[in-house]
Coordinates of C-alpha atoms in Angstrom, one line a residue:
Chain N
M129 CA 146.9 113.1 161.5
A130 CA 147.2 113.2 157.7
L131 CA 143.7 114.4 157.5
E132 CA 144.2 117.0 160.0
N133 CA 147.2 118.4 158.2
Q134 CA 145.2 118.3 155.0
I135 CA 142.5 120.4 156.6
Q136 CA 145.1 122.8 157.9
D137 CA 146.6 123.1 154.4
L138 CA 143.2 123.6 153.0
V139 CA 142.3 126.2 155.5
S140 CA 145.4 128.3 154.8
L141 CA 144.9 127.8 151.1
S142 CA 141.4 129.1 151.3
H143 CA 142.6 132.2 153.2
M144 CA 145.1 132.9 150.5
Y145 CA 142.4 132.7 147.9
D146 CA 140.2 135.0 149.9
S147 CA 142.9 137.7 149.8
V148 CA 143.6 137.4 146.1
G149 CA 140.0 137.3 145.2
D150 CA 138.1 135.2 142.8
I151 CA 139.4 136.7 139.6
T152 CA 140.9 134.0 137.4
H153 CA 139.5 130.9 135.9
E154 CA 142.4 129.0 137.5
I155 CA 141.4 130.0 140.9
S156 CA 137.8 129.1 140.5
K157 CA 138.8 125.7 139.2
L158 CA 141.1 125.2 142.3
K159 CA 138.3 126.4 144.5
K160 CA 136.0 123.8 143.1
K161 CA 138.6 121.2 143.7
L162 CA 139.1 122.5 147.3
R163 CA 135.4 122.3 147.9
R164 CA 135.3 118.7 146.7
M165 CA 138.3 117.8 148.9
K166 CA 136.9 119.6 151.9
H167 CA 133.6 117.8 151.4
E168 CA 135.4 114.5 151.4
V169 CA 137.6 115.4 154.4
F170 CA 134.7 116.6 156.5
L171 CA 132.6 113.6 155.6
N172 CA 135.3 111.3 157.1
L173 CA 136.3 113.2 160.2
K174 CA 137.3 110.9 163.0
G175 CA 136.3 111.2 166.7
W176 CA 139.1 113.4 167.8
Q177 CA 138.9 115.7 164.8
K178 CA 135.1 116.0 165.3
T179 CA 135.8 116.9 168.9
Q180 CA 138.1 119.7 167.8
V181 CA 135.5 121.0 165.3
A182 CA 132.8 120.8 168.0
R183 CA 135.0 122.9 170.3
H184 CA 136.0 125.5 167.6
S185 CA 135.7 128.9 169.2
D186 CA 134.1 130.4 166.1
R187 CA 131.3 127.8 166.2
P188 CA 127.9 129.3 166.8
Y189 CA 126.8 129.1 170.5
T190 CA 123.4 129.0 172.0
L191 CA 122.8 132.8 171.9
D192 CA 124.0 132.9 168.3
Y193 CA 121.4 130.5 167.3
I194 CA 118.7 132.1 169.4
Q195 CA 119.5 135.4 167.6
R196 CA 119.2 133.9 164.2
I197 CA 116.3 131.5 164.6
F198 CA 113.9 133.1 167.1
T199 CA 112.3 136.5 167.5
D200 CA 111.2 138.5 170.6
F201 CA 113.7 136.6 172.9
Q202 CA 113.1 137.4 176.5
E203 CA 115.9 136.1 178.6
L204 CA 115.0 134.9 182.0
H205 CA 117.5 134.6 184.8
G206 CA 118.2 132.8 188.1
D207 CA 117.3 129.6 189.8
R208 CA 115.2 131.3 192.6
R209 CA 117.4 129.5 195.1
G210 CA 120.2 132.0 195.3
G211 CA 122.0 131.1 192.1
Y212 CA 122.4 132.8 188.8
G213 CA 124.0 130.1 186.6
P214 CA 125.8 132.1 183.9
S215 CA 126.8 129.0 181.9
M216 CA 123.1 128.3 181.1
V217 CA 120.9 130.7 179.3
G218 CA 117.2 130.5 178.7
G219 CA 114.0 132.4 178.0
L220 CA 110.8 132.7 176.1
A221 CA 110.9 133.4 172.4
K222 CA 108.8 133.2 169.2
F223 CA 109.5 130.6 166.7
D224 CA 107.5 131.4 163.6
D225 CA 104.2 132.2 165.4
Q226 CA 104.7 129.7 168.2
S227 CA 105.9 130.6 171.7
V228 CA 108.8 128.4 172.8
M229 CA 111.1 128.1 175.8
V230 CA 114.7 128.0 174.6
I231 CA 117.3 126.8 177.1
G232 CA 121.0 126.1 176.4
H233 CA 124.5 126.0 177.7
Q234 CA 126.4 129.1 176.8
K235 CA 130.2 129.4 176.2
G236 CA 132.1 132.6 175.8
R237 CA 134.1 133.7 172.8
E238 CA 136.3 136.5 174.3
P239 CA 138.5 135.7 177.3
A240 CA 136.5 137.7 179.8
E241 CA 133.2 136.2 178.5
K242 CA 134.7 132.7 178.6
I243 CA 135.5 133.2 182.3
R244 CA 132.1 134.7 183.0
R245 CA 130.4 131.7 181.3
N246 CA 132.7 129.3 183.1
F247 CA 133.6 127.8 179.7
G248 CA 130.1 126.4 179.4
M249 CA 130.5 124.3 182.5
S250 CA 127.4 124.8 184.6
Q251 CA 127.1 125.0 188.3
P252 CA 124.1 123.5 190.0
A253 CA 122.4 126.9 189.7
G254 CA 122.5 126.5 185.9
Y255 CA 120.6 123.2 186.0
R256 CA 118.1 124.4 188.5
K257 CA 117.5 127.5 186.4
A258 CA 116.9 125.3 183.4
L259 CA 114.4 123.1 185.3
R260 CA 112.6 126.2 186.6
L261 CA 112.2 127.5 183.1
M262 CA 111.0 124.1 181.9
K263 CA 108.4 124.0 184.7
L264 CA 107.3 127.5 183.6
A265 CA 107.0 126.3 180.0
E266 CA 104.9 123.3 181.2
K267 CA 102.6 125.6 183.2
F268 CA 101.8 127.7 180.1
D269 CA 101.8 124.9 177.6
V270 CA 104.9 126.2 175.8
P271 CA 107.1 123.7 173.9
I272 CA 110.8 123.4 175.1
I273 CA 113.9 123.5 172.9
T274 CA 117.2 122.8 174.6
L275 CA 120.6 123.3 173.0
I276 CA 123.5 121.3 174.4
D277 CA 127.1 122.7 174.3
T278 CA 129.2 121.9 177.3
P279 CA 132.5 120.2 178.2
G280 CA 130.6 118.9 181.3
A281 CA 129.2 120.0 184.6
Y282 CA 131.6 122.1 186.6
P283 CA 133.9 120.1 188.8
G284 CA 134.6 122.5 191.7
I285 CA 134.3 122.9 195.5
D286 CA 131.3 125.2 195.4
A287 CA 129.5 123.0 192.8
E288 CA 129.9 120.0 195.1
E289 CA 128.8 121.9 198.2
K290 CA 125.6 123.0 196.4
G291 CA 124.8 119.5 195.2
Q292 CA 125.9 119.2 191.6
S293 CA 124.9 115.5 191.5
E294 CA 121.4 116.2 192.9
A295 CA 120.8 119.0 190.4
I296 CA 121.7 116.8 187.4
A297 CA 119.7 113.9 188.8
T298 CA 116.6 115.9 189.6
N299 CA 116.6 117.4 186.0
M300 CA 116.5 114.0 184.4
F301 CA 113.9 112.8 187.0
S302 CA 111.7 115.8 186.2
M303 CA 112.1 116.1 182.4
I304 CA 110.8 112.6 181.8
D305 CA 107.2 113.6 182.4
I306 CA 107.1 117.3 181.5
K307 CA 103.8 117.7 179.8
V308 CA 105.0 119.7 176.8
P309 CA 107.1 118.7 173.8
I310 CA 110.9 118.8 174.4
I311 CA 113.3 118.9 171.5
V312 CA 117.0 118.5 172.3
V313 CA 119.8 119.4 170.0
V314 CA 123.5 118.9 170.6
I315 CA 125.1 121.9 168.9
G316 CA 128.7 121.4 169.9
E317 CA 130.0 119.5 172.9
G318 CA 127.8 117.0 174.6
G319 CA 129.8 116.5 177.8
S320 CA 128.5 113.7 179.9
G321 CA 126.0 114.3 182.8
G322 CA 126.3 118.1 182.3
A323 CA 124.8 117.6 178.9
L324 CA 122.2 115.0 179.8
A325 CA 120.9 117.3 182.5
I326 CA 119.1 119.2 179.8
G327 CA 119.1 116.2 177.3
V328 CA 115.9 114.2 178.1
G329 CA 113.4 114.9 175.4
D330 CA 111.0 113.6 172.7
R331 CA 113.4 114.2 169.9
V332 CA 117.2 114.3 170.4
M333 CA 119.2 115.5 167.4
M334 CA 122.9 116.3 166.8
L335 CA 124.5 118.8 164.5
E336 CA 126.7 116.9 162.0
H337 CA 130.1 117.8 163.7
S338 CA 129.0 117.8 167.3
V339 CA 130.0 115.1 169.8
Y340 CA 128.3 113.5 172.7
S341 CA 130.0 111.3 175.2
V342 CA 130.1 109.7 178.6
I343 CA 133.5 111.3 179.3
S344 CA 135.9 113.6 177.4
P345 CA 138.6 112.0 175.3
E346 CA 141.2 113.6 177.7
G347 CA 139.5 112.1 180.8
C348 CA 139.2 108.7 179.2
A349 CA 142.8 108.7 178.0
S350 CA 144.2 109.6 181.4
I351 CA 142.1 107.0 183.2
L352 CA 142.1 104.0 180.8
W353 CA 145.4 104.6 179.0
D354 CA 147.1 106.3 181.9
D355 CA 148.4 108.7 179.3
K356 CA 146.9 112.1 178.5
E357 CA 148.4 112.0 175.0
K358 CA 146.1 109.1 173.9
V359 CA 143.2 111.4 173.2
K360 CA 142.8 110.2 169.6
Q361 CA 142.5 106.5 170.6
A362 CA 140.1 107.5 173.4
A363 CA 137.9 109.6 171.1
E364 CA 137.8 106.8 168.5
A365 CA 137.0 104.1 171.1
L366 CA 134.2 106.2 172.7
C367 CA 132.2 106.3 169.5
M368 CA 131.1 109.9 170.2
T369 CA 130.1 111.1 166.7
A370 CA 126.6 111.8 165.5
T371 CA 126.8 108.9 163.1
H372 CA 127.7 106.5 166.0
L373 CA 124.9 107.8 168.2
L374 CA 122.3 107.5 165.4
E375 CA 123.4 103.9 164.9
M376 CA 123.0 103.2 168.6
K377 CA 119.5 104.9 168.5
V378 CA 120.5 107.4 171.2
I379 CA 119.6 110.2 168.8
D380 CA 116.9 110.5 166.2
E381 CA 118.4 112.7 163.5
I382 CA 121.6 114.3 162.3
I383 CA 121.4 117.9 161.2
R384 CA 123.7 118.7 158.3
E385 CA 126.2 121.5 158.7
P386 CA 127.5 123.9 156.1
L387 CA 130.7 122.7 154.3
G388 CA 133.7 123.0 156.6
G389 CA 131.5 123.1 159.7
A390 CA 129.0 125.4 161.3
H391 CA 131.8 127.9 162.3
R392 CA 132.3 128.6 158.6
N393 CA 128.8 129.9 158.0
H394 CA 126.6 130.7 161.0
K395 CA 123.8 131.8 158.8
Q396 CA 123.6 128.5 156.9
A397 CA 124.0 126.5 160.1
A398 CA 121.1 128.4 161.6
V399 CA 118.9 127.8 158.6
S400 CA 119.7 124.1 158.8
L401 CA 118.8 124.0 162.5
R402 CA 115.6 126.0 162.0
K403 CA 114.4 123.6 159.4
A404 CA 114.9 120.6 161.7
L405 CA 113.3 122.3 164.6
R406 CA 110.3 123.4 162.6
A407 CA 109.7 119.9 161.2
N408 CA 109.9 118.2 164.6
L409 CA 107.9 120.8 166.4
K410 CA 105.1 120.5 163.8
T411 CA 104.6 116.8 164.6
L412 CA 105.1 117.0 168.3
I413 CA 102.7 119.8 169.1
H414 CA 99.8 117.7 167.8
Q415 CA 100.5 114.9 170.3
S416 CA 98.7 114.7 173.7
S417 CA 100.7 115.1 176.9
E418 CA 100.0 111.4 177.7
E419 CA 101.3 110.3 174.3
L420 CA 104.4 112.5 174.6
I421 CA 105.3 111.3 178.1
E422 CA 104.7 107.6 177.3
K423 CA 106.8 107.7 174.1
R424 CA 109.5 109.7 175.9
Y425 CA 109.7 107.2 178.7
E426 CA 109.9 104.3 176.2
K427 CA 112.6 106.0 174.3
F428 CA 114.9 106.2 177.3
R429 CA 113.7 102.9 178.8
S430 CA 114.9 101.0 175.8
M431 CA 118.5 102.4 175.7
G432 CA 121.2 99.9 176.5
A433 CA 122.8 96.8 175.1
F434 CA 122.9 93.5 177.0
S435 CA 122.2 89.9 176.6
T436 CA 120.8 87.2 178.8
E437 CA 123.4 84.6 178.0
E438 CA 125.8 83.5 180.7
G439 CA 129.2 85.3 180.3
Chain X
M219 CA 141.6 91.8 193.8
S220 CA 141.5 94.2 196.7
W221 CA 144.0 94.2 199.6
F222 CA 141.3 92.6 201.8
D223 CA 141.1 89.6 199.5
K224 CA 144.8 89.3 199.0
L225 CA 145.0 89.1 202.8
K226 CA 142.3 86.6 202.9
V227 CA 144.2 84.4 200.4
K228 CA 147.4 84.9 202.4
T229 CA 145.7 84.1 205.7
G230 CA 143.8 81.1 204.5
L231 CA 140.4 82.7 204.8
G232 CA 140.4 82.4 201.0
P233 CA 140.9 79.2 199.0
K234 CA 144.7 79.1 199.3
I235 CA 147.0 77.7 202.0
A236 CA 146.9 79.1 205.5
K237 CA 149.7 81.2 206.9
P238 CA 148.7 81.7 210.5
E239 CA 151.3 84.4 211.2
I240 CA 149.4 87.0 209.1
I241 CA 145.8 86.9 210.4
W242 CA 146.1 90.6 211.3
I243 CA 145.4 93.6 209.2
E244 CA 146.1 97.2 209.7
C245 CA 143.1 99.5 210.0
K246 CA 143.2 102.4 207.5
G247 CA 141.3 104.5 210.0
C248 CA 143.3 104.1 213.2
G249 CA 146.4 102.2 212.1
E250 CA 145.6 99.5 214.7
Q251 CA 146.5 95.8 214.0
L252 CA 143.2 94.0 213.8
Y253 CA 142.3 90.3 213.8
I254 CA 140.7 89.6 210.5
A255 CA 138.1 87.2 211.7
E256 CA 137.0 89.8 214.3
V257 CA 136.6 92.5 211.6
E258 CA 134.5 90.1 209.4
K259 CA 132.3 89.3 212.4
N260 CA 131.9 93.0 213.0
L261 CA 130.4 93.6 209.5
K262 CA 133.8 94.6 208.2
V263 CA 133.9 97.6 210.6
C264 CA 137.0 98.3 212.7
P265 CA 136.0 97.5 216.3
N266 CA 138.4 100.1 217.5
C267 CA 137.7 103.2 215.4
D268 CA 134.6 102.3 213.4
Y269 CA 136.4 102.6 210.1
H270 CA 134.1 101.0 207.5
F271 CA 136.0 98.5 205.2
R272 CA 134.5 98.0 201.8
A273 CA 132.1 95.0 201.6
D274 CA 131.0 92.7 198.8
A275 CA 127.5 92.9 197.4
R276 CA 126.5 89.5 199.0
E277 CA 127.9 90.5 202.3
R278 CA 125.9 93.7 202.2
I279 CA 122.8 91.8 201.4
S280 CA 123.4 89.6 204.4
Y281 CA 123.8 92.7 206.6
L282 CA 120.4 94.0 205.5
I283 CA 118.1 91.2 204.4
N284 CA 116.6 88.5 206.7
P285 CA 118.4 85.1 206.3
G286 CA 116.8 82.9 203.7
T287 CA 114.6 85.5 202.2
F288 CA 116.7 86.9 199.4
V289 CA 115.8 85.9 195.8
E290 CA 118.1 87.1 193.1
H291 CA 116.7 88.5 189.8
D292 CA 118.2 89.2 186.4
G293 CA 121.5 87.5 187.4
D294 CA 121.9 86.3 183.8
L295 CA 122.2 89.8 182.2
T296 CA 125.6 90.3 180.6
S297 CA 127.2 93.1 178.7
K298 CA 127.2 93.0 174.9
D299 CA 130.3 95.2 174.4
P300 CA 128.4 97.5 172.0
L301 CA 131.4 99.6 171.1
K302 CA 133.9 96.7 170.7
F303 CA 135.8 98.8 173.1
K304 CA 139.6 98.5 173.5
D305 CA 142.0 100.5 175.5
K306 CA 145.2 98.9 176.7
K307 CA 143.1 95.8 177.1
K308 CA 139.8 94.7 175.4
Y309 CA 136.7 95.3 177.3
K310 CA 135.6 91.7 176.6
E311 CA 138.9 90.5 178.3
R312 CA 138.3 92.7 181.3
L313 CA 134.8 91.3 181.7
R314 CA 136.1 87.7 181.3
A315 CA 138.8 88.3 183.9
T316 CA 136.2 89.5 186.4
F317 CA 134.0 86.6 185.7
K318 CA 136.9 84.2 186.5
K319 CA 137.3 85.8 189.9
G320 CA 133.8 84.7 190.7
Y321 CA 132.0 88.0 190.1
S322 CA 129.7 86.9 187.3
H323 CA 126.8 89.3 187.8
D324 CA 128.2 92.5 186.5
A325 CA 128.6 95.3 189.0
L326 CA 125.2 94.9 190.7
I327 CA 123.2 92.2 192.4
S328 CA 119.5 92.7 192.5
G329 CA 116.7 90.8 194.0
S330 CA 113.7 90.7 196.4
G331 CA 113.9 90.0 200.1
V332 CA 112.6 90.9 203.5
L333 CA 114.2 93.6 205.5
G334 CA 113.1 93.3 209.1
D335 CA 109.3 93.4 208.8
H336 CA 109.2 94.6 205.2
P337 CA 109.3 93.0 201.8
V338 CA 111.7 95.1 199.7
E339 CA 113.3 95.2 196.2
I340 CA 117.0 95.7 196.7
S341 CA 120.0 96.4 194.4
V342 CA 123.5 96.4 195.7
F343 CA 126.7 97.4 193.9
E344 CA 129.7 95.1 193.5
F345 CA 132.7 97.3 193.6
K346 CA 135.1 94.5 192.6
F347 CA 133.4 94.3 189.2
M348 CA 135.1 97.1 187.4
G349 CA 134.9 99.6 190.2
G350 CA 131.2 99.2 190.4
S351 CA 130.8 101.1 187.2
M352 CA 127.4 101.4 185.6
G353 CA 126.9 100.2 182.0
S354 CA 123.8 98.8 180.3
V355 CA 123.5 95.8 182.6
V356 CA 123.6 97.8 185.8
G357 CA 121.2 100.4 184.4
E358 CA 118.8 97.7 183.2
K359 CA 118.9 95.8 186.5
I360 CA 118.1 98.9 188.6
T361 CA 115.3 99.8 186.2
R362 CA 113.8 96.3 186.5
C363 CA 114.3 96.4 190.3
V364 CA 112.2 99.6 190.3
E365 CA 109.6 98.2 188.0
R366 CA 109.3 95.0 190.1
A367 CA 108.7 97.3 193.1
I368 CA 105.9 99.0 191.4
K369 CA 104.4 95.6 190.4
N370 CA 104.8 94.2 193.9
N371 CA 103.9 97.4 195.7
N372 CA 107.3 97.3 197.6
P373 CA 109.8 99.9 198.6
V374 CA 113.2 100.1 196.8
I375 CA 116.6 100.0 198.5
V376 CA 119.7 100.7 196.4
V377 CA 123.2 100.4 198.0
S378 CA 125.6 102.4 195.8
C379 CA 129.3 101.8 195.6
S380 CA 130.6 103.0 192.3
G381 CA 133.1 105.2 190.5
G382 CA 130.3 106.2 188.0
A383 CA 129.4 105.4 184.5
R384 CA 131.3 102.7 182.6
M385 CA 133.4 104.3 180.0
Q386 CA 133.7 101.1 178.0
E387 CA 130.1 101.3 176.9
G388 CA 130.3 105.0 176.0
I389 CA 127.1 106.9 175.5
L390 CA 124.9 103.9 176.4
S391 CA 126.3 104.0 179.9
L392 CA 125.5 107.7 180.1
M393 CA 121.9 107.0 179.0
Q394 CA 121.5 104.6 182.0
M395 CA 121.4 107.7 184.2
A396 CA 118.3 108.9 182.3
K397 CA 116.8 105.5 182.3
T398 CA 117.1 104.8 186.0
S399 CA 116.0 108.3 187.0
S400 CA 112.9 108.0 184.8
A401 CA 112.0 104.7 186.4
L402 CA 112.3 106.3 189.8
K403 CA 109.9 109.0 188.7
K404 CA 107.3 106.3 188.0
L405 CA 108.0 104.8 191.4
S406 CA 107.5 108.1 193.0
D407 CA 104.2 108.6 191.2
H408 CA 103.1 105.3 192.8
K409 CA 104.0 106.7 196.2
L410 CA 106.4 103.9 197.0
P411 CA 109.5 104.7 199.1
Y412 CA 113.0 104.7 197.6
I413 CA 115.8 104.7 200.1
S414 CA 119.3 105.3 198.7
I415 CA 122.3 104.2 200.7
L416 CA 125.7 105.6 199.8
T417 CA 128.9 103.8 200.6
D418 CA 132.5 104.5 199.7
P419 CA 132.8 105.6 196.9
T420 CA 129.7 107.0 195.2
T421 CA 130.7 109.3 192.5
G422 CA 130.1 110.4 188.8
G423 CA 127.1 109.2 186.9
V424 CA 125.8 107.0 189.8
S425 CA 125.9 109.9 192.2
A426 CA 124.4 112.2 189.6
S427 CA 121.4 109.9 189.0
F428 CA 119.5 107.4 191.2
A429 CA 121.9 107.7 194.2
M430 CA 120.9 111.3 194.9
L431 CA 117.2 110.7 194.1
G432 CA 116.3 108.9 197.3
D433 CA 113.2 109.9 199.3
V434 CA 115.6 109.4 202.1
I435 CA 119.4 109.2 201.6
F436 CA 121.8 107.7 204.2
A437 CA 125.5 107.3 203.9
E438 CA 128.0 105.1 205.7
P439 CA 130.5 107.0 207.8
G440 CA 133.5 108.5 205.9
A441 CA 132.3 107.5 202.4
L442 CA 133.6 109.6 199.5
I443 CA 130.5 111.0 197.8
G444 CA 130.4 113.5 195.0
F445 CA 129.9 114.3 191.3
A446 CA 133.5 114.9 190.3
G447 CA 136.4 112.9 191.8
P448 CA 138.7 114.9 194.2
R449 CA 141.6 114.5 191.8
V450 CA 139.7 116.1 188.9
I451 CA 138.6 119.0 191.2
E452 CA 142.1 119.6 192.4
Q453 CA 143.4 119.7 188.8
T454 CA 140.6 122.1 187.8
I455 CA 140.9 124.6 190.5
N456 CA 144.6 124.1 191.2
E457 CA 144.4 124.0 194.9
K458 CA 144.3 121.5 197.8
L459 CA 140.9 120.4 198.9
P460 CA 139.8 121.0 202.5
E461 CA 139.9 118.2 205.0
G462 CA 136.9 116.0 205.0
F463 CA 135.6 117.4 201.6
Q464 CA 133.1 115.1 199.9
R465 CA 132.9 112.8 202.8
S466 CA 129.5 111.6 204.2
E467 CA 129.7 114.0 207.2
F468 CA 130.4 116.9 204.8
L469 CA 127.3 116.1 202.8
V470 CA 125.2 116.1 205.9
D471 CA 126.6 119.5 206.9
H472 CA 125.7 120.9 203.5
G473 CA 122.2 119.6 203.6
L474 CA 122.7 117.1 200.8
I475 CA 121.8 113.8 202.5
D476 CA 119.7 112.9 205.5
N477 CA 122.2 111.3 207.8
V478 CA 125.3 109.2 208.4
V479 CA 124.4 105.8 209.6
H480 CA 126.8 103.2 211.0
R481 CA 126.7 99.9 209.2
R482 CA 125.7 98.1 212.4
D483 CA 122.6 100.4 212.7
M484 CA 121.6 100.4 209.0
K485 CA 119.1 97.6 209.1
K486 CA 117.2 98.7 212.1
T487 CA 117.2 102.3 210.9
L488 CA 115.7 101.2 207.5
N489 CA 113.2 99.0 209.2
N490 CA 112.1 101.8 211.4
L491 CA 111.9 104.2 208.5
L492 CA 109.9 101.7 206.4
S493 CA 107.5 101.1 209.2
M494 CA 106.5 104.8 208.8
L495 CA 106.7 105.0 205.0
A496 CA 105.8 101.7 203.4
N497 CA 102.2 101.0 202.7
K498 CA 101.8 97.4 203.7
P499 CA 102.4 97.5 207.5
I500 CA 100.2 100.6 207.8
L501 CA 97.3 98.7 206.2
K502 CA 97.9 95.9 208.7
T503 CA 97.6 98.3 211.6
V504 CA 94.4 99.8 210.3
E505 CA 93.0 96.3 209.9
T506 CA 93.8 95.3 213.5
H507 CA 92.2 98.6 214.8
D508 CA 89.0 97.6 212.9

């Protein structure tokens, strides 16, 4: 809480400086101090604070990154089974000179767009569209990049009627032996099965302030604490930050964000992401399909923590 | 402890003192007073209205696997509490409390056995172990069950009864969805049948992984099956859910599962299905024709 207030103070302070302008020595000294403090604060963000940063509505979304990182983006629509899936976007694009298939959850920033994108919560059609595009990429030997940013799969009547569970399960089942490289990046919220449905890949990375969890802190708090207010405890207990996931070997790499979070500087965040994508793609495209699939399988096969002693 | 066990204790079917005056239970389906011994004998199904009471993993194995043929595997796997998780209670304490009740094998019992005419690898959920939730141990046991099937050239049967992924193991529980689904892809490549049986309840991360990946999927009557729990959906859309929503029969109507099968008929249905899908008996037939 103290940290949060501190951040708030810092944010309002920095706005003040912006309006006055960087004219005096005093201000520049203070700005330096502010940077240093911000750096420390953001280095030590706790689970719930990270969740709030990951959900920040100014944070770059999938289409923002696509626009900044790729060229010639050709968006492709529909699951070919009667569904559009507006919370999931995808299409072919050029990355440097390489063709890639980019697929990601899409949230909206303005109220109307938020509703149209269903707050980034996909219906089965979204997952089926994603899989269709992955199969298309596989057919034409095009590497796949997926960007995860969702509170979770949509919990609704129509989603259940159309087989939400089956759609998610089938994606994981199919992604494990797609013959082209798959790079996965959690750019904001990695919400449970809805995230993992496009999250099986050769490299899994997270942006520094993104989160990835089996359940939202709100959901966990209301089930295990029986108290919706216990979100901070829940977020902490769930170990959902990039650092935690790297320790548990669920992800391979953390991508640094600009100071104060990706929402403060879209351009710099995109540069950071581009660098990580380029480096990983470079090593993956030289691997044979067999090698990719075998290693991908081993990666997920080895996840878990158990012992063989009697409890 | 479920109401069924409490009653068992009270009625002397459990380890405690008998009280002969309460050997009756009320059926949740028809409200009829039922004689407990009769319900047990009837595979925990109401003889009056066919309401399916929840059964323990070992009971379910006895309903499906020929007597004396079941060999348990990986019963010694236990959770390591990777997150040192604590809510109102420590995860370690929750685990210990469940062990003390005699459920020592985490939320799943796995093994090999013979179902009718067919050797099978089978995994059955134990709902009384933390709501049948899937953590690392459950995921690992299912994966090994599938790998064993590939090695032994056997079909796989999974009987699900679970609220979903186990929150107390965080992201590692989520990853079990990918792990088990991947193993099933290998099984599928080996052209070995996987039959998924859904019982009340099958939701969340279990539903959204192996439970919905069966070559054939059957459900017991009236089971709650879905991705999101009904309460979460109601809160999200702010309206009452339609009658029968997310029940087995609803899933059949929406083309999501193959059929609803009564517990009494499950074994013979599976045996019949395996006689048409599983490799071994087919080879035997070919040999006799030669």
